[in-house]
Coordinates of N, CA and C and ligand atoms in Angstrom, one line a residue:
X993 N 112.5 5.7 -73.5 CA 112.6 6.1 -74.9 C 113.6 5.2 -75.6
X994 N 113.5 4.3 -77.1 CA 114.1 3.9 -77.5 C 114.9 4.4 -78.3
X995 N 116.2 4.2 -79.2 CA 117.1 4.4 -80.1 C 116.9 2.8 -81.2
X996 N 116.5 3.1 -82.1 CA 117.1 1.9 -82.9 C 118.6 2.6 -83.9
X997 N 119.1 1.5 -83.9 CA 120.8 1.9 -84.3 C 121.2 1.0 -85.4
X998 N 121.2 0.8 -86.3 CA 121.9 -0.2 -87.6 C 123.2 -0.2 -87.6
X999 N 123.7 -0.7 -87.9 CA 125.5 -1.3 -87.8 C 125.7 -2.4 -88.4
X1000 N 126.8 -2.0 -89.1 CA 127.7 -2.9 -89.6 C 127.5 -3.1 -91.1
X1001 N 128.3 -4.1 -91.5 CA 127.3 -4.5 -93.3 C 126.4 -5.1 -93.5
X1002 N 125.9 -5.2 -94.5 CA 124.9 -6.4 -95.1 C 125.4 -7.4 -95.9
X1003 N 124.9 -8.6 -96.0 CA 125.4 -9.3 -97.2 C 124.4 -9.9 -98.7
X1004 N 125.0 -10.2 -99.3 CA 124.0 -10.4 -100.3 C 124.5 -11.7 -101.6
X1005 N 124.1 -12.5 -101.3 CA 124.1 -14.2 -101.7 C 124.3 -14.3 -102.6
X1006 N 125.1 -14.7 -103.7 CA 125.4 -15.5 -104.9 C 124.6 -17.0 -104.7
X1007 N 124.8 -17.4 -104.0 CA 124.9 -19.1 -103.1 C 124.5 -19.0 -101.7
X1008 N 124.8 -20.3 -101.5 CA 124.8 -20.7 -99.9 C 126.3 -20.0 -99.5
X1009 N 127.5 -20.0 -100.3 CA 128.3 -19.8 -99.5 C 129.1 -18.4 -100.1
X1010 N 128.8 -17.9 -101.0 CA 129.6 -16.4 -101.5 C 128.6 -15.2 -101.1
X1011 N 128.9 -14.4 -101.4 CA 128.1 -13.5 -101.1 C 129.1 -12.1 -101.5
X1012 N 128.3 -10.5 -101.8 CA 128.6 -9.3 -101.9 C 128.6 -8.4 -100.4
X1013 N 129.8 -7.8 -100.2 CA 129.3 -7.0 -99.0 C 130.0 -5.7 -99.0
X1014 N 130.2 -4.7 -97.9 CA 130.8 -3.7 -98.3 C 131.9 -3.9 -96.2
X1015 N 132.4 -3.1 -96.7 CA 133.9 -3.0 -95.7 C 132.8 -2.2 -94.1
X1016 N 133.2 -2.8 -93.3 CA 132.3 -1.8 -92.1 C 133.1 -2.7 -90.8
X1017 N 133.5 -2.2 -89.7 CA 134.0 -2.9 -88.8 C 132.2 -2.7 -87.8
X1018 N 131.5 -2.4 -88.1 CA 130.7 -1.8 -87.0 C 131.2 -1.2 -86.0
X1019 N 132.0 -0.7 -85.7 CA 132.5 0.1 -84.5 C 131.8 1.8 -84.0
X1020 N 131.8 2.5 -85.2 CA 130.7 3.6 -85.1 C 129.4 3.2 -84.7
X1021 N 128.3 2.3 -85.1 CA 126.9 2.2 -85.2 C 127.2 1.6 -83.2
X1022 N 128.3 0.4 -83.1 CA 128.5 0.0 -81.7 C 128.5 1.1 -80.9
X1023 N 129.2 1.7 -81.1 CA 129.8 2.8 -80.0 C 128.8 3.7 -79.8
X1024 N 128.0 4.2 -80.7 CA 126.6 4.6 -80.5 C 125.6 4.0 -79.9
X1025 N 125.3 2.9 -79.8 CA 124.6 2.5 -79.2 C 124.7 1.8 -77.7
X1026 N 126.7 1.9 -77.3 CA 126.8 2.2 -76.1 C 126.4 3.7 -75.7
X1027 N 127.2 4.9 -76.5 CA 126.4 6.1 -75.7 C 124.7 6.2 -75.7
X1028 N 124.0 5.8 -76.3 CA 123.0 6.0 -75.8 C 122.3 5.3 -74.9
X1029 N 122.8 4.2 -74.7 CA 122.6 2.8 -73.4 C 123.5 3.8 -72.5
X1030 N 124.2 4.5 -72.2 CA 124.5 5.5 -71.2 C 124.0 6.7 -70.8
X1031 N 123.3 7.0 -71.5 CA 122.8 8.7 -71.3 C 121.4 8.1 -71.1
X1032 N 121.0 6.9 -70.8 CA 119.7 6.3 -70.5 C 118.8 6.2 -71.6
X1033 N 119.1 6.0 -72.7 CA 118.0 5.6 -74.0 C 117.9 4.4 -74.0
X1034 N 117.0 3.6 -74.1 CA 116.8 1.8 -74.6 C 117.1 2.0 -75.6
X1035 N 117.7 0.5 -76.2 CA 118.2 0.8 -77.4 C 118.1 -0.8 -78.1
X1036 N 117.7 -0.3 -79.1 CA 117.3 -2.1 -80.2 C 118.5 -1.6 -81.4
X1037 N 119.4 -2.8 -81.0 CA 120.7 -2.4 -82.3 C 120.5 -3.7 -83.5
X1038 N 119.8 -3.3 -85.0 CA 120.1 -4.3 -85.4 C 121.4 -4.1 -86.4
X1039 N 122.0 -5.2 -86.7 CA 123.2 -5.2 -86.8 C 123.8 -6.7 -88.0
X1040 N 124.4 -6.0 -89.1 CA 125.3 -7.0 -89.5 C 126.4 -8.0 -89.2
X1041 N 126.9 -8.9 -89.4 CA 127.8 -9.4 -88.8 C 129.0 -9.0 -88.6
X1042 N 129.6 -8.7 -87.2 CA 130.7 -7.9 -87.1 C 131.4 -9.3 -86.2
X1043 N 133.0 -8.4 -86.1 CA 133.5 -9.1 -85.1 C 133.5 -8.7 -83.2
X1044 N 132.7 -7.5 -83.2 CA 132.6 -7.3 -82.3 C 131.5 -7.7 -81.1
X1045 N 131.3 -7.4 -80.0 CA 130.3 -8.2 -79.3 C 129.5 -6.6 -79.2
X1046 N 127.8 -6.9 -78.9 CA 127.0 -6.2 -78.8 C 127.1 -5.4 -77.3
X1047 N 127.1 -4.2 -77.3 CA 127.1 -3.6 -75.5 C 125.6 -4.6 -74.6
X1048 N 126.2 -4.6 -73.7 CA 125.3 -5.5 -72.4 C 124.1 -4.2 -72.5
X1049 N 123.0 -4.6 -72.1 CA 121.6 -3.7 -71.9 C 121.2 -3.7 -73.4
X1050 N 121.2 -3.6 -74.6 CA 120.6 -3.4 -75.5 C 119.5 -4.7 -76.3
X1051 N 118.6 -4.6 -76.7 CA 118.0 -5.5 -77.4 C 118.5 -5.5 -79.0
X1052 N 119.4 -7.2 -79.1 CA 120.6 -7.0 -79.8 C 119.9 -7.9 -81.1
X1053 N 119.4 -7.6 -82.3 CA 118.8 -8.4 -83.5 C 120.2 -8.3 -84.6
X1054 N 120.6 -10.2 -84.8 CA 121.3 -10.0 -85.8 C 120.8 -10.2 -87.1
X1055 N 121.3 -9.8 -87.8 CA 120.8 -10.2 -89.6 C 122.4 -9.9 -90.7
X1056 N 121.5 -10.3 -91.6 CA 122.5 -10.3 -93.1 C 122.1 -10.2 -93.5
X1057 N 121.5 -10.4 -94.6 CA 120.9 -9.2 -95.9 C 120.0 -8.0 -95.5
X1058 N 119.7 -6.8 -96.3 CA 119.2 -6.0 -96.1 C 117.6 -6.2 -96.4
X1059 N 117.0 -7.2 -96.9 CA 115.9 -7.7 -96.6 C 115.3 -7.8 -95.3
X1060 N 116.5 -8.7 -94.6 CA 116.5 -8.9 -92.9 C 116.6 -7.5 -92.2
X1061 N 117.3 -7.1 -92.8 CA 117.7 -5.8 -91.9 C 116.4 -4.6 -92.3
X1062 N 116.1 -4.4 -93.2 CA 114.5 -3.5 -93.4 C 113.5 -4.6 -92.7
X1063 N 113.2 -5.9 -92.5 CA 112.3 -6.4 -91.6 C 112.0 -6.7 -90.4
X1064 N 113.7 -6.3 -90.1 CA 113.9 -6.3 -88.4 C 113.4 -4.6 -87.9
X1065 N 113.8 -4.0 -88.9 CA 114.1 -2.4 -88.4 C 112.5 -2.3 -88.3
X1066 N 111.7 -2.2 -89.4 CA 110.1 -2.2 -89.5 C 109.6 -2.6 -88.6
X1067 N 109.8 -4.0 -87.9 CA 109.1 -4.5 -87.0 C 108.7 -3.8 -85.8
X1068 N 110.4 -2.6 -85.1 CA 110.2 -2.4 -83.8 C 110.1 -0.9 -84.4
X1069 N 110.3 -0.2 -85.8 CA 110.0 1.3 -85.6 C 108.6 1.9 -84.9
X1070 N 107.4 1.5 -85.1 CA 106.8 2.2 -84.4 C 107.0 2.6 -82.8
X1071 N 107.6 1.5 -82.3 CA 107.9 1.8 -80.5 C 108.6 2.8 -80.6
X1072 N 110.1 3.3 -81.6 CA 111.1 3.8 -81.1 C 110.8 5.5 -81.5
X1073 N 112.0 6.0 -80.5 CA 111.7 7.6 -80.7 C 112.1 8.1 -82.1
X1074 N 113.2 7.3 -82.8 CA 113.7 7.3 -84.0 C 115.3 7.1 -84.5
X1075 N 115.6 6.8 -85.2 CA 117.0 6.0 -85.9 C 117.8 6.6 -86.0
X1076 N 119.4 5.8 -85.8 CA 120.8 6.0 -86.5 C 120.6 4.9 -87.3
X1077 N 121.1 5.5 -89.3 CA 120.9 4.4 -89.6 C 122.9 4.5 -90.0
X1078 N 123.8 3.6 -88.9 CA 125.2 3.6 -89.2 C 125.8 2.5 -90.2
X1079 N 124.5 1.8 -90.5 CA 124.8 0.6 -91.0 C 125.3 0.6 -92.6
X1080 N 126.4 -0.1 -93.2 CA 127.0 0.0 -94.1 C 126.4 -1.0 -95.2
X1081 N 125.4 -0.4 -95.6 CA 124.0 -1.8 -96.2 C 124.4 -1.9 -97.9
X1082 N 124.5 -2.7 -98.0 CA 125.1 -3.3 -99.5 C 123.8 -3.1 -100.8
X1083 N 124.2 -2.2 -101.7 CA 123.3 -1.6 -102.3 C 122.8 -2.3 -103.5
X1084 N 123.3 -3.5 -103.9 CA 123.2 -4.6 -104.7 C 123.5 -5.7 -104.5
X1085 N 122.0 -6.6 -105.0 CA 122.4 -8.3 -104.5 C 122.2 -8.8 -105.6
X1086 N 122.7 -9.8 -106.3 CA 122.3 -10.9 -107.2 C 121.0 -11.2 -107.7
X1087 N 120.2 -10.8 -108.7 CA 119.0 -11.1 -108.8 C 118.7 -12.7 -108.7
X1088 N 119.8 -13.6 -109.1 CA 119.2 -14.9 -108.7 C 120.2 -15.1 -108.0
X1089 N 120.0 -15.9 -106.3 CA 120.5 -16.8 -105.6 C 120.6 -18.0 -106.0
X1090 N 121.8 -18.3 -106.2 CA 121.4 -20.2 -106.2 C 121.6 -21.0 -105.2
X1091 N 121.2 -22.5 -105.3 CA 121.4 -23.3 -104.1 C 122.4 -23.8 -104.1
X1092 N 123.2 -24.1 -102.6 CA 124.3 -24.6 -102.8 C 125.4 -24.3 -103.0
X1093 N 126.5 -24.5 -103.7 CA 127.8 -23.7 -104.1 C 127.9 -24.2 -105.4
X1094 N 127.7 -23.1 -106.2 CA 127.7 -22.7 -107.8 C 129.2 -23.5 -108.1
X1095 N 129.2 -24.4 -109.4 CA 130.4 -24.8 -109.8 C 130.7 -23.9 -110.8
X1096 N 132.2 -23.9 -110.7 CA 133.1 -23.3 -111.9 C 132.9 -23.6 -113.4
X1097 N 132.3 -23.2 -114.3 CA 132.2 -23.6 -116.1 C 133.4 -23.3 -116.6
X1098 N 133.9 -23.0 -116.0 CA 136.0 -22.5 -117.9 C 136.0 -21.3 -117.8
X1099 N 134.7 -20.6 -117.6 CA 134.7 -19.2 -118.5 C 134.3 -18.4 -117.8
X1100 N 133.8 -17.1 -118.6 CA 133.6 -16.3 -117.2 C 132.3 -16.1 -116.8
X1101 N 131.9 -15.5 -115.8 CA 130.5 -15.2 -115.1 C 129.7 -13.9 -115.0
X1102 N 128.9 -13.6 -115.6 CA 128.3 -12.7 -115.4 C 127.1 -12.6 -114.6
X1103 N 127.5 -11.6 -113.7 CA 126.4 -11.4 -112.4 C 125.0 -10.5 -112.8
X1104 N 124.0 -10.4 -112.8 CA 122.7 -9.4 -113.0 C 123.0 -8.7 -111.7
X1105 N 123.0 -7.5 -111.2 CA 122.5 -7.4 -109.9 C 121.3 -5.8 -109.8
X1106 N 120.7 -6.3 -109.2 CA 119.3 -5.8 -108.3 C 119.3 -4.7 -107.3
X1107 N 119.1 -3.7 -107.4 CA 119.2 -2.8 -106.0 C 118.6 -3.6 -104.7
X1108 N 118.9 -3.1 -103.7 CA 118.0 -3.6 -102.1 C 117.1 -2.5 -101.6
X1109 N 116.5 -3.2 -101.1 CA 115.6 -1.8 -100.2 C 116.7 -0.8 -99.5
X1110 N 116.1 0.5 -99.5 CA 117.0 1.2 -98.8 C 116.1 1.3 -97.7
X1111 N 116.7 1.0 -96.6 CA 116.1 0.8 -94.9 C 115.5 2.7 -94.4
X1112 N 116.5 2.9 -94.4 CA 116.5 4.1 -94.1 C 115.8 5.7 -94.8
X1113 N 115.6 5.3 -96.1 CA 114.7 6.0 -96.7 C 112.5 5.5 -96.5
X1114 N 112.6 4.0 -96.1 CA 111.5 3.2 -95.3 C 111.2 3.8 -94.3
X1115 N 112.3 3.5 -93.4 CA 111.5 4.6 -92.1 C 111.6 5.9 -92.1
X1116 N 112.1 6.7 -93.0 CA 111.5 8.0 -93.1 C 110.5 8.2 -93.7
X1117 N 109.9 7.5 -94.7 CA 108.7 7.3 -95.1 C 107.6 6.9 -94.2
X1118 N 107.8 6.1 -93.4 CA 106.9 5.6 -92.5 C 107.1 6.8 -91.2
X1119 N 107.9 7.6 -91.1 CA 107.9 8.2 -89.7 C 107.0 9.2 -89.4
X1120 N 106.7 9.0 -88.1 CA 105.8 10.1 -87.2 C 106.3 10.4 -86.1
X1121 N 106.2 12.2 -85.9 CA 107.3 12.5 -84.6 C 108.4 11.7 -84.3
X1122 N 109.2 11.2 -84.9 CA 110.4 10.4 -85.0 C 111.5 10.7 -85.7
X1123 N 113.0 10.7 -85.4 CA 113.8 11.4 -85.6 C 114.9 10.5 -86.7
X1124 N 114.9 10.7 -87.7 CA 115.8 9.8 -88.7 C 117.4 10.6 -88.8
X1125 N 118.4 9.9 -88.2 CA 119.7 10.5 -88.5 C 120.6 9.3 -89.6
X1126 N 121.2 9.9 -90.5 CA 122.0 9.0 -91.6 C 123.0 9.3 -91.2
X1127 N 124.2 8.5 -92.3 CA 125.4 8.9 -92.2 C 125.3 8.8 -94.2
X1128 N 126.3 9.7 -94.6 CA 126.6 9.6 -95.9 C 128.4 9.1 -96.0
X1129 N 128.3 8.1 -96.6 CA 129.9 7.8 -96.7 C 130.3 8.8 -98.2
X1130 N 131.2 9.4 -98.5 CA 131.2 9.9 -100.2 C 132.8 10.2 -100.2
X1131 N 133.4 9.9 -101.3 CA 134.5 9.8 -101.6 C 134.2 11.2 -102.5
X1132 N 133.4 11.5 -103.5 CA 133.3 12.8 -104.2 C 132.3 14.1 -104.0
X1133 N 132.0 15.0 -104.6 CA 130.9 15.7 -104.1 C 130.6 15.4 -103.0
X1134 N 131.2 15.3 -101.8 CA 130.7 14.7 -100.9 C 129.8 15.6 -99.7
X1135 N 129.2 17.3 -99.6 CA 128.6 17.6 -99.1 C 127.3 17.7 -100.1
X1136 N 127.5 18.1 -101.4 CA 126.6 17.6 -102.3 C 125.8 16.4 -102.3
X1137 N 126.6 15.3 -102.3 CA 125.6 14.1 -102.2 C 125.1 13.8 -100.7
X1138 N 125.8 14.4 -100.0 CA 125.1 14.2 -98.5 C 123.9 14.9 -98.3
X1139 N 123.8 16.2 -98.7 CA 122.1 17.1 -99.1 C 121.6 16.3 -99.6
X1140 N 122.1 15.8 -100.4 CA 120.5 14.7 -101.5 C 120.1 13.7 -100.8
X1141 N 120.7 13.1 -100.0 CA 120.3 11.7 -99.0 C 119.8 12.2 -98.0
X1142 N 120.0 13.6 -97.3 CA 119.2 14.2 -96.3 C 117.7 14.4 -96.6
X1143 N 117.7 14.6 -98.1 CA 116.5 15.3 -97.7 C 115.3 14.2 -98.7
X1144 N 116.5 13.3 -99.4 CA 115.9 11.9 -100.3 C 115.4 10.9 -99.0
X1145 N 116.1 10.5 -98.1 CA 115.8 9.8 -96.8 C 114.8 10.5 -95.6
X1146 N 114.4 11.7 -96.3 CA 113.5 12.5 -95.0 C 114.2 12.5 -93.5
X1147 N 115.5 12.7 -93.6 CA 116.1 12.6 -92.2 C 116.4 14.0 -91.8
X1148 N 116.8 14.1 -90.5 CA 116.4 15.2 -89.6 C 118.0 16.1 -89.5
X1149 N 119.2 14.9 -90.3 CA 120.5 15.2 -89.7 C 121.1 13.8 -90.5
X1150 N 122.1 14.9 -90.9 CA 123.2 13.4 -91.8 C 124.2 13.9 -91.4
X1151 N 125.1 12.2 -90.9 CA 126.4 12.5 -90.8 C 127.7 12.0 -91.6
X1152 N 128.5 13.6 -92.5 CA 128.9 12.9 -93.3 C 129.9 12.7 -93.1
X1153 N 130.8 11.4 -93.8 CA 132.4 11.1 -93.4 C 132.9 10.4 -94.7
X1154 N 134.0 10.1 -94.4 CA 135.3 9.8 -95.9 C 135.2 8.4 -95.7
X1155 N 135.3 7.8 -96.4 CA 135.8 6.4 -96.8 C 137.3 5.9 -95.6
X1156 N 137.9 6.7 -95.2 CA 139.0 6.7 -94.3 C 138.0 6.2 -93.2
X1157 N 136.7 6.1 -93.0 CA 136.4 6.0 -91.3 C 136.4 4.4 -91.5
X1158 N 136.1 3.9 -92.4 CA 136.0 2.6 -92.7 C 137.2 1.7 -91.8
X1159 N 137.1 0.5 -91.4 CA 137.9 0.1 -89.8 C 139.0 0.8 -89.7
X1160 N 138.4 2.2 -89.4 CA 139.2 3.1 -88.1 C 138.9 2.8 -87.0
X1161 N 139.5 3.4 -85.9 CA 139.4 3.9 -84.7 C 138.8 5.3 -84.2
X1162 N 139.7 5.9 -85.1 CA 139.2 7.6 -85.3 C 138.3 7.9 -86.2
X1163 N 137.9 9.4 -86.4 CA 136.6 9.7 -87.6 C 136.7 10.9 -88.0
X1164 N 136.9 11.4 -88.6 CA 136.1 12.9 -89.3 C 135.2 13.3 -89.8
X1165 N 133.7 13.8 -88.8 CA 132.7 13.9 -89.5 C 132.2 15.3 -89.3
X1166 N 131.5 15.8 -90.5 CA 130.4 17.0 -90.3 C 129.3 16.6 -90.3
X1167 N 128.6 17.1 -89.3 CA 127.0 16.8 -88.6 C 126.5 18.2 -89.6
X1168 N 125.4 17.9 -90.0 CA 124.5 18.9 -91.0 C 123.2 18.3 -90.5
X1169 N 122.5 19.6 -90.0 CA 121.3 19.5 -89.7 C 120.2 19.4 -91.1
X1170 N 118.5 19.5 -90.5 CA 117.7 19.2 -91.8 C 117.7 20.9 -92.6
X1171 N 118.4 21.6 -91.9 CA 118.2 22.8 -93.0 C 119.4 22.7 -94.2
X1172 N 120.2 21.7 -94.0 CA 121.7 21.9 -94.6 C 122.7 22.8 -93.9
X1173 N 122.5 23.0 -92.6 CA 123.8 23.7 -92.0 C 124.4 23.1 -91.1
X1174 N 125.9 23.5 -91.0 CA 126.7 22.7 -90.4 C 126.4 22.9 -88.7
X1175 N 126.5 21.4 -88.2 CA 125.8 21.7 -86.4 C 127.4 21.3 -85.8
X1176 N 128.5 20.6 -86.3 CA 129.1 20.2 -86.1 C 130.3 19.6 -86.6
X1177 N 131.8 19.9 -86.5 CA 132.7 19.2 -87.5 C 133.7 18.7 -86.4
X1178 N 133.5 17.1 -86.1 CA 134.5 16.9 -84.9 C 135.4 15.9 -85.5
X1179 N 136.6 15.6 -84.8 CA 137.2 14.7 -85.0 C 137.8 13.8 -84.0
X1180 N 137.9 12.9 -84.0 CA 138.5 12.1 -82.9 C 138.1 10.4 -83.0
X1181 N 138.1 9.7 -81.6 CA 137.8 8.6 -81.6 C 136.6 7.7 -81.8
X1182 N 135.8 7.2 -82.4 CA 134.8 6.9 -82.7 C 133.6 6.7 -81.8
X1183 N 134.1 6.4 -80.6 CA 133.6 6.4 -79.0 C 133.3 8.1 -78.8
X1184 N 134.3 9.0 -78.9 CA 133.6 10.5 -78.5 C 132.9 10.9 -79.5
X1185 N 133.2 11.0 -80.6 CA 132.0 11.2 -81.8 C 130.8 10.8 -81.4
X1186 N 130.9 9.3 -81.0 CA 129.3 8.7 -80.9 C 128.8 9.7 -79.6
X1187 N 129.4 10.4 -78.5 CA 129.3 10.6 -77.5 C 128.8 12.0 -77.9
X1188 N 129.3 12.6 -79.1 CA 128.8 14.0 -79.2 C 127.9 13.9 -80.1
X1189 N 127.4 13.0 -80.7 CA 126.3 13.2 -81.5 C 124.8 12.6 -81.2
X1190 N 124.9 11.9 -80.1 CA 123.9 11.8 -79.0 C 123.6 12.7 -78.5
X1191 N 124.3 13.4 -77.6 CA 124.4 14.6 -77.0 C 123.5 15.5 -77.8
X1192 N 123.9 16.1 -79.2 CA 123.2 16.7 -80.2 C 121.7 15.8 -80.2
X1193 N 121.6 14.9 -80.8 CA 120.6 14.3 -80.9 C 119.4 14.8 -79.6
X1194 N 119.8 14.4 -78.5 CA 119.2 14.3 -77.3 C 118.7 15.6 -77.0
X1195 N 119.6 16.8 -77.2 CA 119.2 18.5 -77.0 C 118.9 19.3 -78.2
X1196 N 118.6 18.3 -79.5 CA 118.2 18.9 -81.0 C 117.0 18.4 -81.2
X1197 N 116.6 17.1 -80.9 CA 116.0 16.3 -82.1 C 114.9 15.5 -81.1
X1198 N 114.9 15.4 -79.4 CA 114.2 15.1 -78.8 C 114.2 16.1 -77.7
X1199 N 113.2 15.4 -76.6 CA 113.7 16.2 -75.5 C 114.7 15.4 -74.4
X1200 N 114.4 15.8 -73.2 CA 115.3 14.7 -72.2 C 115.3 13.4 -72.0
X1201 N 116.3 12.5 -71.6 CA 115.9 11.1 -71.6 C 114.3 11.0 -70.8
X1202 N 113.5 10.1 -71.4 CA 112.6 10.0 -70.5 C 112.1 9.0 -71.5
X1203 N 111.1 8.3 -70.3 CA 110.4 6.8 -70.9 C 109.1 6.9 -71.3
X1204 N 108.4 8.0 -71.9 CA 107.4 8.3 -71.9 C 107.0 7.5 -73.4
X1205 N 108.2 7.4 -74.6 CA 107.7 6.4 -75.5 C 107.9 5.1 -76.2
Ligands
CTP1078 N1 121.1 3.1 -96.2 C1 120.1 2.2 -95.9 N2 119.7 1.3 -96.9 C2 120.3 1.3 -98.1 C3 121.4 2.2 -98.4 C4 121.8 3.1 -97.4 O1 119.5 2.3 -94.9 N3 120.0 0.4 -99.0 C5 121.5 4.1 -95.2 C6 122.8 4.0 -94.6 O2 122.8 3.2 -93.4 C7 123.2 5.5 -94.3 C8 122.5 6.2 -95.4 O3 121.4 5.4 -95.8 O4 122.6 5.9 -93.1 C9 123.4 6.6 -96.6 O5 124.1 5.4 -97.0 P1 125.2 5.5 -98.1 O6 125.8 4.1 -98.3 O7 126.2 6.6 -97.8 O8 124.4 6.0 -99.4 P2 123.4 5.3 -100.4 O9 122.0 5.7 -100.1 O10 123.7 3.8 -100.4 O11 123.9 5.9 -101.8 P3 125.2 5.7 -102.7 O12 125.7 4.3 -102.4 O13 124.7 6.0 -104.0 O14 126.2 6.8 -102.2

């Protein structure tokens, strides 16, 4: 049984060499997808550019924009049992890229920018018997806006957390299942979180490890 796992940021191009992105160490979406490479799930991690190295056993896809990142994810959803999408995906890109590195004019610049596909609201549109888990980052309203993404993204379970988890070590999150109630509020190192929401995942949202898909 597969896990696909999103991690890290996205980027999004001015040029060849600037770009927009948002703050993400990848360490949560990683650490998940070592617990689940331990509790016996296969696991396809696609993943923004971090500085960390991918867990050994996983089938590791890198990318940078979220173009890449909804064409990688698309490719292998049908195989998998269903997603964490931990990935911190950059919600506006430049409507024109240019070539090269854009020279300086005196004055100032104004940028257009374009929404991205949202990955994660794709494969809950696309899903069959397959289990979509988010994470909502919110600095305000933040169980408020986390219901609206749960149930805007057709996901089964959102996990919400503060802007504080951003390169931590530690996390504070509340797990809300698809009715809106709370399954869980833990706190700690980003490694046991990932370890308890597998766990959840595995005895909620599937059945036992098994290679049956
Ligand atoms: N997500 C995604 N594709 C996007 C934006 C978000 O797959 N273009 C996923 C994230 O990986 C996360 C969830 O959707 O699992 C919520 O992401 P978040 O950044 O909290 O919310 P947004 O949907 O981007 O909404 P907003 O920025 O308005 O809070």
């Amino acid at each position: 049984m597969r896990f696909l796992i999103t991690a890290g940021p996205t980027r999004e191009y001015l040029d060849d060499v600037r770009f927009l992105t948002n703050a993400s160490s990848g360490r949560m979406g990683y650490a998940l997808a070592r617990a689940a490479l331990a509790s016996g799930y296969q696991v396809t991690l696609v993943s923004g550019p971090v500085a960390i190295a991918p867990p050994d056993g996983c089938d590791f896809v890198p990318v940078r924009t979220t173009q890449e990142l909804l064409e990688a994810c698309e490719r292998v959803w049908p195989e998998c049992a269903g997603v964490i999408g931990a990935a911190a995906v950059c919600d506006y890109r430049p409507k024109i890229r240019a070539t090269g590195k854009m020279k300086k004019t005196g004055g100032p610049l104004l940028l257009e920018l374009v929404e991205t596909p949202d990955v994660l609201a794709a494969l809950g549109r696309q899903k069959e018997n397959q289990f979509v888990v988010g994470f909502a980052l919110e600095s305000q309203d933040a169980r408020e806006n986390a219901l609206r993404k749960l149930r805007g993204k057709r996901c089964d379970a959102i996990v919400l957390n503060a802007p504080t988890a951003i390169d931590a070590d530690e996390n504070t999150i509340e797990l809300i299942d698809r009715h809106g109630v709370t399954a869980g509020e833990w706190s700690g190192s980003k490694t046991d979180i990932a370890d308890r929401l597998i766990a959840w995942i595995s005895q909620n949202l599937i059945g036992p490890a098994s290679d049956d898909l």
